[in-house]
Amino acid sequence: MVEFRAPVGTRDVLPPESARWERLVALFAGQVERAGYGLVLSPMFEEVGVFERVGEGTDVVGKEMYDFEDKGGRRVALRPEGTASVVRAYVQHRPTPPFKAWYTAPNFRYERPQAGRFRQHHQLGVEALGTDDADLDVEVVALAWTVCGAVGLSRVTLLLNSLGDQACRPAYLEELRAFLAGAALCDEHVTTFEKNPLRVLDCKREPCRVATEAAPRLVDRLCETCAAHFARVRAGLESLGVPYTLQPRLVRGLDYYTRTTFELAGEALDSAQNAVGGGGRYDKLAEALGGPPTPGMGFGLGIERLLLAADAEGVFPLPALAVDVWVIDTAGSTAAIGLTHELRAAGVSADRSFGGRSMKSQFKSADRSGARLAAIVGAQESAEGTVTLRDLRSGEQTTVGRSDVVKHVQELLQ
Ligand code: HAM
């Protein structure tokens, strides 16, 4: 028989680990909803064009996309990231701006799997559309920073850059191309730098790193409007006490960015895959997807990376998963069915053993479960219409009338 396994580069997240996942999503939802962001659910796949528009020249879209023809002959792709989908939804439905959305969703990238890099990863993200106010950039960057703090991460560095706009970037790109022509670049970029010279700045390979050490920096070539925008973003972050490091090499892995871009580097993680999140402004994306001119700004945090960083820092532990009460029925009655049902209906978490196990085995399960109380129905309780409540830590126990169980349990749990 074939034993199936999860596809390479994907992971099953089982309890109890999944409880951390749930807690993280709830923490994120709490933070961003407090800031006026509402949940958006969009399809896991889109017409391939939606993603092609956001970066045919990038690895994420050009090389790593899970795209295929469906049974109706349409070319579709599993989403490699969330921004394009949310902006496509915005363009389609035209909600009143500013439109502030958050999401939690899987993304698919056919990458070479390694520690912290998966073919299916999950992001928590926000997108805010409809204003180019620099204060929004501050809000979004500060939110990402606050979420990391709320998770308990302290070894995270916020890297900040501005990629300019259509007024100042083209001239800079020309200057960069001229600088790179004739430079000893890595095998890949020596042939591709003309097409997308910014990628060379982001290249981790030694030749590119060395060759670009003295490369001109876009932050030094920003037009007046972009420079003023960036100055306000920086001042805003400073006024909030959000520490950042200027990183003129930060170009990000998608093509839609304009002006503010940022990344959160988890210093406790292996440096090759240490971005716990990233984002920025994308003021031309809505138009690229057929919509009206609509500036936007957002970020995505990698759930797997956040949890890896949390492990590396020893924070955000597994929450206790134990139920409050373990119901033990050794009389073979229907007490376990009724009691667990009643307790749960009253808001008390309760569980039980199945399969008519021995008393010893049921007590063992109760201990293993970590429950605070056992509600026991043996032959005597069954005959008397009572239930014995035992504190599984102290061993103290009392016997109460069957109809008073919920009340007593609630008192004992307080
Ligand atoms: P991204 O930088 O490609 O940005 O991904 C965001 C985060 O997702 C990364 O910082 C990382 O934590 C996580 N991530 C990405 N790829 C993988 C992978 N293969 N395995 C594990 N984790 C991964 C975006 O996707 C943009 N949509 C972010 C954004 C939103 N920009 C504006 N709005």
Coordinates of C-alpha atoms and ligand atoms in Angstrom, one line a residue:
M1 CA 0.0 0.0 0.0
V2 CA 1.2 3.5 -0.8
E3 CA 1.6 5.7 2.3
F4 CA 0.7 9.2 1.3
R5 CA 2.5 12.2 2.8
A6 CA 1.9 15.9 2.7
P7 CA 3.4 17.4 -0.5
V8 CA 7.0 18.5 -0.3
G9 CA 7.2 22.0 1.1
T10 CA 3.9 21.8 2.9
R11 CA 3.1 21.0 6.5
D12 CA 0.2 19.7 8.6
V13 CA -0.4 21.7 11.6
L14 CA -1.9 19.5 14.3
P15 CA -3.1 20.1 17.8
P16 CA -1.6 21.3 20.1
E17 CA 0.6 23.4 17.8
S18 CA -2.5 24.5 15.9
A19 CA -3.7 26.2 19.1
R20 CA -0.9 28.6 18.8
W21 CA -1.9 29.3 15.3
E22 CA -5.4 30.1 16.3
R23 CA -4.2 32.3 19.1
L24 CA -1.9 34.2 16.7
V25 CA -4.8 34.8 14.2
A26 CA -7.0 36.0 17.1
L27 CA -4.3 38.3 18.3
F28 CA -3.8 39.8 14.9
A29 CA -7.5 40.2 14.3
G30 CA -7.8 42.0 17.6
Q31 CA -5.0 44.4 16.8
V32 CA -6.1 45.3 13.3
E33 CA -9.8 45.4 13.9
R34 CA -9.2 47.9 16.6
A35 CA -7.6 50.0 13.8
G36 CA -10.6 49.7 11.6
Y37 CA -9.6 46.9 9.3
G38 CA -12.3 44.4 8.3
L39 CA -11.8 40.8 7.3
V40 CA -11.7 40.0 3.5
L41 CA -12.0 36.5 2.2
S42 CA -11.0 36.2 -1.4
P43 CA -10.5 33.1 -3.6
M44 CA -7.4 30.9 -3.3
F45 CA -7.0 31.1 -7.0
E46 CA -7.4 33.9 -9.6
E47 CA -7.1 34.3 -13.3
V48 CA -3.4 34.2 -13.9
G49 CA -3.4 37.7 -15.3
V50 CA -4.2 39.1 -11.8
F51 CA -0.7 38.0 -10.7
E52 CA 1.1 38.5 -13.9
R53 CA 0.2 42.2 -13.7
V54 CA 2.0 42.5 -10.3
G55 CA 5.3 41.2 -11.3
E56 CA 6.1 39.1 -14.3
G57 CA 9.7 40.0 -13.8
T58 CA 9.8 38.6 -10.2
D59 CA 10.6 35.1 -9.0
V60 CA 7.3 34.9 -7.1
V61 CA 5.3 35.4 -10.3
G62 CA 7.7 34.5 -13.1
K63 CA 9.2 31.3 -11.7
E64 CA 7.3 30.1 -8.6
M65 CA 3.7 30.4 -9.4
Y66 CA 1.4 27.4 -9.3
D67 CA -0.5 28.1 -12.5
F68 CA -2.4 25.7 -14.6
E69 CA -5.3 25.3 -17.0
D70 CA -8.5 24.3 -15.3
K71 CA -11.0 21.9 -16.8
G72 CA -12.8 24.8 -18.5
G73 CA -9.6 25.8 -20.3
R74 CA -9.1 28.9 -18.1
R75 CA -5.6 29.8 -17.0
V76 CA -5.6 30.2 -13.3
A77 CA -3.0 30.4 -10.5
L78 CA -3.0 29.6 -6.8
R79 CA -2.4 32.9 -5.1
P80 CA 1.3 33.5 -4.5
E81 CA 0.5 36.4 -2.2
G82 CA -2.5 38.3 -1.0
T83 CA -2.2 41.9 -2.2
A84 CA -3.1 41.3 -5.8
S85 CA -6.3 39.4 -4.8
V86 CA -7.4 42.1 -2.4
V87 CA -6.8 44.9 -4.9
R88 CA -8.6 42.8 -7.6
A89 CA -11.6 42.5 -5.2
Y90 CA -11.5 46.2 -4.5
V91 CA -11.5 47.0 -8.2
Q92 CA -14.4 44.6 -8.8
H93 CA -16.6 45.8 -6.0
R94 CA -15.5 49.4 -5.6
P95 CA -16.2 49.8 -1.8
T96 CA -16.0 53.4 -0.5
P97 CA -12.5 54.4 0.1
P98 CA -10.6 54.3 2.4
F99 CA -11.0 50.6 2.2
K100 CA -9.2 48.8 5.1
A101 CA -9.0 45.1 4.9
W102 CA -7.2 42.3 6.7
Y103 CA -6.8 38.6 5.8
T104 CA -5.3 35.4 6.9
A105 CA -4.7 32.9 4.0
P106 CA -2.4 30.4 2.5
N107 CA -0.1 31.4 -0.4
F108 CA 1.6 29.1 -2.8
R109 CA 5.1 29.5 -4.2
Y110 CA 7.1 26.7 -6.0
E111 CA 10.3 27.5 -4.1
R112 CA 13.1 25.1 -3.0
P113 CA 11.9 24.2 0.5
Q114 CA 14.2 24.8 3.4
A115 CA 14.0 25.9 7.0
G116 CA 11.4 28.7 7.1
R117 CA 10.6 28.4 3.4
F118 CA 7.6 26.4 2.3
R119 CA 5.6 25.9 -0.9
Q120 CA 2.5 26.6 1.0
H121 CA 2.9 29.3 3.6
H122 CA 0.4 31.5 5.4
Q123 CA 0.2 35.2 5.9
L124 CA -1.6 37.6 8.1
G125 CA -1.9 40.8 6.2
V126 CA -3.6 44.2 5.8
E127 CA -4.3 46.3 2.8
A128 CA -5.5 49.9 2.9
L129 CA -6.7 51.5 -0.3
G130 CA -7.8 55.0 -1.3
T131 CA -5.3 57.4 0.2
D132 CA -1.7 58.4 -0.4
D133 CA -1.5 60.1 3.0
A134 CA 1.9 59.3 4.5
D135 CA 0.1 59.0 7.9
L136 CA -1.4 55.8 6.5
D137 CA 2.1 54.4 5.9
V138 CA 2.9 55.2 9.5
E139 CA -0.3 53.4 10.7
V140 CA 0.4 50.3 8.6
V141 CA 4.1 50.0 9.5
A142 CA 3.3 50.6 13.1
L143 CA 0.6 48.0 13.1
A144 CA 3.0 45.4 11.8
W145 CA 5.5 46.4 14.4
T146 CA 2.9 46.3 17.2
V147 CA 1.8 42.8 16.2
C148 CA 5.4 41.5 16.5
G149 CA 5.6 43.1 19.9
A150 CA 2.3 41.6 21.0
V151 CA 3.5 38.2 20.0
G152 CA 6.4 38.9 22.4
L153 CA 9.2 39.2 19.8
S154 CA 11.9 41.6 20.8
R155 CA 14.6 40.7 18.4
V156 CA 13.0 42.2 15.2
T157 CA 14.5 44.9 13.1
L158 CA 12.3 47.2 11.0
L159 CA 14.0 47.9 7.7
L160 CA 12.7 50.9 5.9
N161 CA 13.2 52.3 2.4
S162 CA 11.5 54.4 -0.3
L163 CA 11.4 53.2 -3.9
G164 CA 10.2 56.5 -5.3
D165 CA 7.6 56.8 -8.0
Q166 CA 7.2 57.2 -11.7
A167 CA 8.6 60.7 -11.4
C168 CA 11.9 59.8 -9.9
R169 CA 12.5 56.1 -10.4
P170 CA 13.0 55.9 -14.2
A171 CA 16.0 58.3 -14.1
Y172 CA 17.4 56.4 -11.1
L173 CA 17.1 53.1 -12.9
E174 CA 19.0 54.5 -15.9
E175 CA 21.7 55.6 -13.6
L176 CA 21.8 52.2 -11.9
R177 CA 21.9 50.4 -15.2
A178 CA 24.8 52.5 -16.3
F179 CA 26.6 51.8 -13.0
L180 CA 26.0 48.0 -13.3
A181 CA 27.0 47.7 -17.0
G182 CA 30.4 46.2 -17.0
A183 CA 30.3 45.3 -13.2
A184 CA 31.2 41.8 -12.3
L185 CA 27.7 40.5 -11.3
C186 CA 26.6 37.0 -10.5
D187 CA 25.8 34.6 -13.3
E188 CA 22.1 35.3 -13.2
H189 CA 22.2 39.1 -13.0
V190 CA 25.0 39.7 -15.5
T191 CA 22.4 38.9 -18.2
T192 CA 19.2 40.2 -16.5
F193 CA 20.3 43.4 -14.8
E194 CA 19.1 45.5 -17.8
K195 CA 15.6 44.4 -17.4
N196 CA 15.3 44.8 -13.6
P197 CA 18.4 46.5 -12.2
L198 CA 16.8 46.8 -8.7
R199 CA 16.9 43.1 -8.2
V200 CA 20.7 43.2 -8.3
L201 CA 20.6 45.3 -5.1
D202 CA 18.7 42.6 -3.4
C203 CA 20.9 39.8 -4.6
K204 CA 22.6 37.8 -1.8
R205 CA 25.4 36.5 -4.0
E206 CA 28.9 37.7 -3.3
P207 CA 29.7 39.2 -6.7
C208 CA 26.5 41.3 -6.7
R209 CA 27.0 42.4 -3.1
V210 CA 30.5 43.6 -3.8
A211 CA 29.7 45.2 -7.1
T212 CA 26.8 47.2 -5.7
E213 CA 28.5 48.4 -2.6
A214 CA 29.0 51.9 -4.1
A215 CA 25.9 51.8 -6.3
P216 CA 23.8 55.0 -6.3
R217 CA 20.9 54.9 -3.8
L218 CA 17.4 55.6 -4.7
V219 CA 16.7 57.3 -1.4
D220 CA 19.3 59.9 -2.5
R221 CA 17.5 60.5 -5.8
L222 CA 13.9 60.8 -4.7
C223 CA 11.8 63.6 -6.3
E224 CA 10.6 66.4 -4.0
T225 CA 7.2 64.8 -3.4
C226 CA 8.6 61.3 -2.6
A227 CA 11.2 62.8 -0.4
A228 CA 8.6 64.8 1.5
H229 CA 6.4 61.7 1.8
F230 CA 9.2 59.7 3.1
A231 CA 10.3 62.4 5.6
R232 CA 6.7 62.4 7.0
V233 CA 6.7 58.6 7.3
R234 CA 10.0 58.7 9.2
A235 CA 8.8 61.5 11.4
G236 CA 5.6 59.7 12.2
L237 CA 7.4 56.5 13.1
E238 CA 9.8 58.5 15.3
S239 CA 6.9 60.2 17.0
L240 CA 5.4 56.8 17.9
G241 CA 8.8 55.5 19.1
V242 CA 8.9 52.8 16.4
P243 CA 12.6 52.2 15.8
Y244 CA 13.7 51.6 12.2
T245 CA 16.8 51.2 10.2
L246 CA 17.1 52.8 6.8
Q247 CA 17.9 50.1 4.3
P248 CA 18.5 51.7 0.8
R249 CA 19.0 48.2 -0.7
L250 CA 15.5 47.0 0.3
V251 CA 13.7 46.5 -3.0
R252 CA 11.3 43.7 -2.0
G253 CA 10.4 40.7 -4.2
L254 CA 7.3 42.0 -6.0
D255 CA 7.2 44.7 -8.7
Y256 CA 4.2 46.8 -7.5
Y257 CA 5.9 48.8 -4.8
T258 CA 6.2 52.6 -4.9
R259 CA 7.5 54.9 -2.2
T260 CA 7.5 53.4 1.3
T261 CA 8.7 49.8 1.6
F262 CA 9.6 47.9 4.7
E263 CA 10.6 44.5 6.0
L264 CA 10.7 43.0 9.5
A265 CA 13.8 40.9 10.0
G266 CA 13.7 38.3 12.8
E267 CA 17.2 38.5 14.2
A268 CA 16.8 35.2 16.0
L269 CA 16.1 33.4 12.7
D270 CA 18.6 31.9 10.2
S271 CA 19.7 34.9 8.2
A272 CA 18.7 33.4 4.8
Q273 CA 15.0 33.3 5.6
N274 CA 14.7 35.8 8.4
A275 CA 11.9 38.1 7.1
V276 CA 8.9 37.7 9.3
G277 CA 7.0 40.2 7.2
G278 CA 7.2 42.9 4.7
G279 CA 5.1 45.4 2.8
G280 CA 4.8 48.8 1.4
R281 CA 2.9 51.2 -0.8
Y282 CA 1.6 50.2 -4.3
D283 CA 0.0 53.3 -5.7
K284 CA -0.3 52.0 -9.3
L285 CA -1.6 48.5 -8.7
A286 CA -5.3 49.3 -8.8
E287 CA -4.8 50.8 -12.2
A288 CA -2.7 47.9 -13.4
L289 CA -5.7 45.7 -12.5
G290 CA -8.1 47.8 -14.5
G291 CA -9.4 50.0 -11.7
P292 CA -9.4 53.8 -11.1
P293 CA -6.2 55.4 -9.8
T294 CA -6.2 54.2 -6.1
P295 CA -3.2 54.4 -3.9
G296 CA -2.7 51.5 -1.5
M297 CA -0.5 50.3 1.3
G298 CA -0.2 47.1 3.2
F299 CA 1.9 44.3 4.6
G300 CA 2.0 40.5 5.0
L301 CA 3.4 38.7 8.0
G302 CA 4.4 35.0 7.5
I303 CA 2.6 32.9 10.2
E304 CA 5.2 30.1 10.0
R305 CA 8.1 32.7 10.3
L306 CA 6.4 34.5 13.2
L307 CA 6.1 31.2 15.1
L308 CA 9.6 30.2 14.2
A309 CA 10.9 33.5 15.5
A310 CA 8.7 33.1 18.6
D311 CA 10.3 29.7 19.2
A312 CA 13.8 31.0 18.7
E313 CA 13.1 33.8 21.3
G314 CA 11.2 31.5 23.6
V315 CA 8.0 33.5 23.6
F316 CA 4.4 32.9 22.6
P317 CA 4.2 29.4 24.2
L318 CA 1.6 26.8 23.5
P319 CA -1.6 27.7 25.3
A320 CA -2.9 25.1 27.7
L321 CA -5.4 23.0 25.8
A322 CA -6.9 21.1 28.7
V323 CA -10.6 20.9 29.2
D324 CA -12.0 21.8 32.6
V325 CA -13.9 18.6 33.3
W326 CA -13.3 15.0 32.4
V327 CA -16.5 12.9 32.8
I328 CA -16.0 9.4 34.0
D329 CA -18.8 6.9 33.8
T330 CA -18.0 3.4 35.1
A331 CA -21.6 2.4 35.5
G332 CA -22.1 2.0 31.8
S333 CA -25.0 4.4 32.0
T334 CA -25.8 7.3 29.7
A335 CA -24.4 9.7 32.3
A336 CA -21.3 10.6 30.3
I337 CA -23.4 11.5 27.2
G338 CA -25.8 13.7 29.2
L339 CA -23.2 15.3 31.5
T340 CA -20.7 16.3 28.9
H341 CA -23.6 17.7 26.8
E342 CA -24.9 19.7 29.8
L343 CA -21.6 21.0 30.9
R344 CA -20.7 22.2 27.4
A345 CA -24.1 23.8 27.0
A346 CA -23.3 25.8 30.2
G347 CA -20.0 27.0 28.7
V348 CA -17.8 24.5 30.6
S349 CA -15.3 22.6 28.5
A350 CA -15.8 18.9 29.1
D351 CA -14.6 15.7 27.5
R352 CA -14.8 12.0 28.2
S353 CA -13.4 8.6 27.2
F354 CA -15.2 6.4 24.7
G355 CA -15.4 2.7 24.2
G356 CA -16.6 1.5 27.6
R357 CA -13.1 1.6 29.1
S358 CA -12.2 0.4 32.6
M359 CA -12.3 2.8 35.5
K360 CA -8.5 2.8 35.7
S361 CA -8.2 3.6 32.0
Q362 CA -10.7 6.4 32.3
F363 CA -8.9 8.0 35.2
K364 CA -5.6 7.7 33.3
S365 CA -7.2 9.6 30.4
A366 CA -8.5 12.2 32.8
D367 CA -5.0 12.7 34.3
R368 CA -3.4 12.9 30.9
S369 CA -6.0 15.4 29.7
G370 CA -4.9 17.9 32.3
A371 CA -8.5 18.6 33.3
R372 CA -9.0 20.3 36.6
L373 CA -12.0 18.2 37.7
A374 CA -13.3 14.7 37.1
A375 CA -17.1 14.2 37.3
I376 CA -17.6 10.5 38.2
V377 CA -20.6 8.3 37.9
G378 CA -20.0 4.9 39.3
A379 CA -22.5 2.2 40.3
Q380 CA -23.3 4.0 43.6
E381 CA -23.8 7.4 42.1
S382 CA -25.9 5.9 39.3
A383 CA -28.2 4.2 41.9
E384 CA -28.4 7.4 44.0
G385 CA -28.8 9.9 41.2
T386 CA -25.6 11.7 42.3
V387 CA -22.2 12.6 40.8
T388 CA -18.8 12.7 42.5
L389 CA -16.7 15.7 41.7
R390 CA -13.0 15.2 42.2
D391 CA -10.3 17.9 42.1
L392 CA -7.7 16.1 40.1
R393 CA -4.9 18.1 41.6
S394 CA -5.7 18.0 45.3
G395 CA -7.7 14.7 45.2
E396 CA -10.5 16.3 47.3
Q397 CA -13.9 15.2 46.3
T398 CA -17.6 15.8 47.0
T399 CA -20.7 14.1 45.9
V400 CA -23.6 16.2 44.7
G401 CA -27.1 15.7 43.3
R402 CA -27.2 15.0 39.5
S403 CA -29.2 18.1 38.9
D404 CA -26.8 20.4 40.7
V405 CA -23.6 19.3 38.9
V406 CA -23.3 22.2 36.6
K407 CA -23.7 24.7 39.4
H408 CA -21.1 22.9 41.6
V409 CA -18.7 22.6 38.7
Q410 CA -18.9 26.3 38.0
E411 CA -18.2 27.1 41.7
L412 CA -15.3 24.7 41.9
L413 CA -13.7 26.1 38.7
Q414 CA -13.8 29.7 40.0
Ligands
HAM1 P1 6.4 38.9 0.8 O1 7.6 39.6 1.4 O2 6.6 38.1 -0.5 O3 5.3 40.0 0.6 O4 5.8 37.9 1.9 C1 5.4 38.4 3.2 C2 6.0 37.4 4.2 O5 5.5 36.1 4.0 C3 7.5 37.2 4.2 O6 8.1 38.2 4.9 C4 7.6 35.9 4.9 O7 7.5 36.0 6.3 C5 6.4 35.1 4.4 N1 6.8 34.2 3.3 C6 6.9 34.5 2.0 N2 7.2 33.5 1.3 C7 7.3 32.4 2.1 C8 7.7 31.0 2.0 N3 7.9 30.5 0.8 N4 7.7 30.3 3.1 C9 7.4 30.8 4.3 N5 7.1 32.1 4.5 C10 7.0 32.9 3.4 C11 4.0 39.7 0.1 O8 3.6 38.7 -0.1 C12 3.2 41.0 0.0 N6 1.9 40.6 -0.5 C13 3.1 41.8 1.3 C14 2.4 43.0 1.1 C15 1.1 43.3 1.5 N7 2.8 44.1 0.5 C16 1.8 45.1 0.5 N8 0.8 44.5 1.1

